[in-house]
Amino acid sequence: MKNSYKVILGSVFTGIAITLAACGNSNSDSASQKKQVLNWTEPTPLATNDLSKATDTLSFNVLMNTGDGLYRLDKNGTPQLAIAKKATVSKDGKVYTFDLRDDAKWSNGDPVTAADFVYS
């Protein structure tokens, strides 16, 4: 009877060990693990993906979820610098000067410039 408990207990621990081993990370395919893909669907066609032309809720929602601005809200809803690495406000509070991150690029690799923000 003592041996049957040992066999059952050993089987349970072996099963747990095999299950936990299957949950581990494998480095054999590390390139595919770094690539992240998000497939997004909407029930209606997107009117525009141009911030300067957007007037509908769907376009604004898509732009908020796919683009980045000078600032972004953190988890508490507080504005934090995003594409801007530094923001300076004039003494009278009327002029904001932004220094953009050097690594800010469009999806085609072109650098994001101040003119892009002026346009949008």
GROMACS .gro file of C-alpha atoms in nm:
model
  120
    1MET     CA    1   0.000   0.000   0.000
    2LYS     CA    2   0.289   0.238   0.076
    3ASN     CA    3   0.439   0.162  -0.262
    4SER     CA    4   0.116   0.244  -0.446
    5TYR     CA    5   0.112   0.592  -0.289
    6LYS     CA    6   0.472   0.644  -0.400
    7VAL     CA    7   0.384   0.534  -0.753
    8ILE     CA    8   0.080   0.764  -0.765
    9LEU     CA    9   0.273   1.055  -0.615
   10GLY     CA   10   0.563   0.995  -0.854
   11SER     CA   11   0.324   0.987  -1.149
   12VAL     CA   12   0.161   1.316  -1.042
   13PHE     CA   13   0.499   1.491  -1.005
   14THR     CA   14   0.617   1.352  -1.340
   15GLY     CA   15   0.300   1.480  -1.507
   16ILE     CA   16   0.345   1.824  -1.350
   17ALA     CA   17   0.710   1.835  -1.458
   18ILE     CA   18   0.623   1.743  -1.818
   19THR     CA   19   0.345   2.002  -1.827
   20LEU     CA   20   0.572   2.277  -1.693
   21ALA     CA   21   0.850   2.183  -1.935
   22ALA     CA   22   0.607   2.224  -2.225
   23CYS     CA   23   0.528   2.578  -2.108
   24GLY     CA   24   0.890   2.692  -2.126
   25ASN     CA   25   1.039   2.932  -2.382
   26SER     CA   26   1.227   2.783  -2.673
   27ASN     CA   27   1.507   2.986  -2.828
   28SER     CA   28   1.520   2.769  -3.140
   29ASP     CA   29   1.303   3.013  -3.337
   30SER     CA   30   1.395   3.348  -3.178
   31ALA     CA   31   1.350   3.548  -3.500
   32SER     CA   32   0.980   3.464  -3.523
   33GLN     CA   33   0.932   3.537  -3.153
   34LYS     CA   34   1.050   3.898  -3.199
   35LYS     CA   35   0.808   3.973  -3.484
   36GLN     CA   36   0.471   4.096  -3.363
   37VAL     CA   37   0.164   4.121  -3.584
   38LEU     CA   38  -0.172   4.276  -3.504
   39ASN     CA   39  -0.465   4.201  -3.734
   40TRP     CA   40  -0.738   4.461  -3.690
   41THR     CA   41  -1.085   4.461  -3.844
   42GLU     CA   42  -1.351   4.729  -3.852
   43PRO     CA   43  -1.717   4.690  -3.951
   44THR     CA   44  -1.710   4.988  -4.192
   45PRO     CA   45  -1.453   5.117  -4.443
   46LEU     CA   46  -1.195   5.363  -4.315
   47ALA     CA   47  -1.273   5.711  -4.452
   48THR     CA   48  -0.914   5.836  -4.421
   49ASN     CA   49  -0.585   5.764  -4.252
   50ASP     CA   50  -0.477   6.128  -4.289
   51LEU     CA   51  -0.503   6.318  -3.961
   52SER     CA   52  -0.552   6.649  -4.143
   53LYS     CA   53  -0.861   6.510  -4.321
   54ALA     CA   54  -1.017   6.294  -4.048
   55THR     CA   55  -1.365   6.398  -3.936
   56ASP     CA   56  -1.528   6.070  -3.831
   57THR     CA   57  -1.496   5.864  -3.514
   58LEU     CA   58  -1.364   5.552  -3.687
   59SER     CA   59  -1.078   5.741  -3.853
   60PHE     CA   60  -0.982   5.905  -3.522
   61ASN     CA   61  -0.991   5.569  -3.341
   62VAL     CA   62  -0.770   5.405  -3.604
   63LEU     CA   63  -0.528   5.698  -3.600
   64MET     CA   64  -0.507   5.686  -3.218
   65ASN     CA   65  -0.435   5.313  -3.225
   66THR     CA   66  -0.182   5.312  -3.509
   67GLY     CA   67   0.005   5.640  -3.486
   68ASP     CA   68   0.206   5.829  -3.232
   69GLY     CA   69   0.217   6.199  -3.158
   70LEU     CA   70   0.438   6.439  -2.972
   71TYR     CA   71   0.273   6.314  -2.652
   72ARG     CA   72   0.088   6.000  -2.546
   73LEU     CA   73  -0.119   5.932  -2.236
   74ASP     CA   74   0.021   5.690  -1.980
   75LYS     CA   75  -0.190   5.437  -1.790
   76ASN     CA   76  -0.306   5.713  -1.552
   77GLY     CA   77  -0.410   5.946  -1.834
   78THR     CA   78  -0.113   6.180  -1.780
   79PRO     CA   79   0.055   6.316  -2.097
   80GLN     CA   80   0.409   6.183  -2.148
   81LEU     CA   81   0.657   6.265  -2.424
   82ALA     CA   82   0.631   6.024  -2.720
   83ILE     CA   83   0.796   6.131  -3.046
   84ALA     CA   84   0.914   6.448  -2.874
   85LYS     CA   85   1.219   6.392  -2.658
   86LYS     CA   86   1.203   6.743  -2.511
   87ALA     CA   87   0.938   7.015  -2.492
   88THR     CA   88   1.010   7.376  -2.403
   89VAL     CA   89   0.741   7.639  -2.335
   90SER     CA   90   0.811   8.010  -2.375
   91LYS     CA   91   0.779   8.237  -2.071
   92ASP     CA   92   0.452   8.380  -2.197
   93GLY     CA   93   0.316   8.024  -2.259
   94LYS     CA   94   0.239   8.094  -2.624
   95VAL     CA   95   0.522   7.911  -2.800
   96TYR     CA   96   0.599   7.541  -2.761
   97THR     CA   97   0.927   7.410  -2.901
   98PHE     CA   98   0.969   7.034  -2.946
   99ASP     CA   99   1.289   6.839  -3.005
  100LEU     CA  100   1.203   6.518  -3.189
  101ARG     CA  101   1.356   6.180  -3.117
  102ASP     CA  102   1.637   6.094  -3.359
  103ASP     CA  103   1.499   5.741  -3.409
  104ALA     CA  104   1.146   5.854  -3.507
  105LYS     CA  105   1.079   5.705  -3.851
  106TRP     CA  106   0.782   5.638  -4.077
  107SER     CA  107   0.702   5.277  -4.167
  108ASN     CA  108   0.900   5.320  -4.492
  109GLY     CA  109   1.212   5.429  -4.299
  110ASP     CA  110   1.192   5.803  -4.376
  111PRO     CA  111   1.262   6.026  -4.073
  112VAL     CA  112   0.970   6.202  -3.904
  113THR     CA  113   1.024   6.577  -3.931
  114ALA     CA  114   0.877   6.892  -3.778
  115ALA     CA  115   0.714   6.965  -4.116
  116ASP     CA  116   0.511   6.643  -4.077
  117PHE     CA  117   0.360   6.779  -3.756
  118VAL     CA  118   0.296   7.122  -3.911
  119TYR     CA  119   0.114   6.952  -4.201
  120SER     CA  120  -0.104   6.736  -3.981
   0.00000   0.00000   0.00000
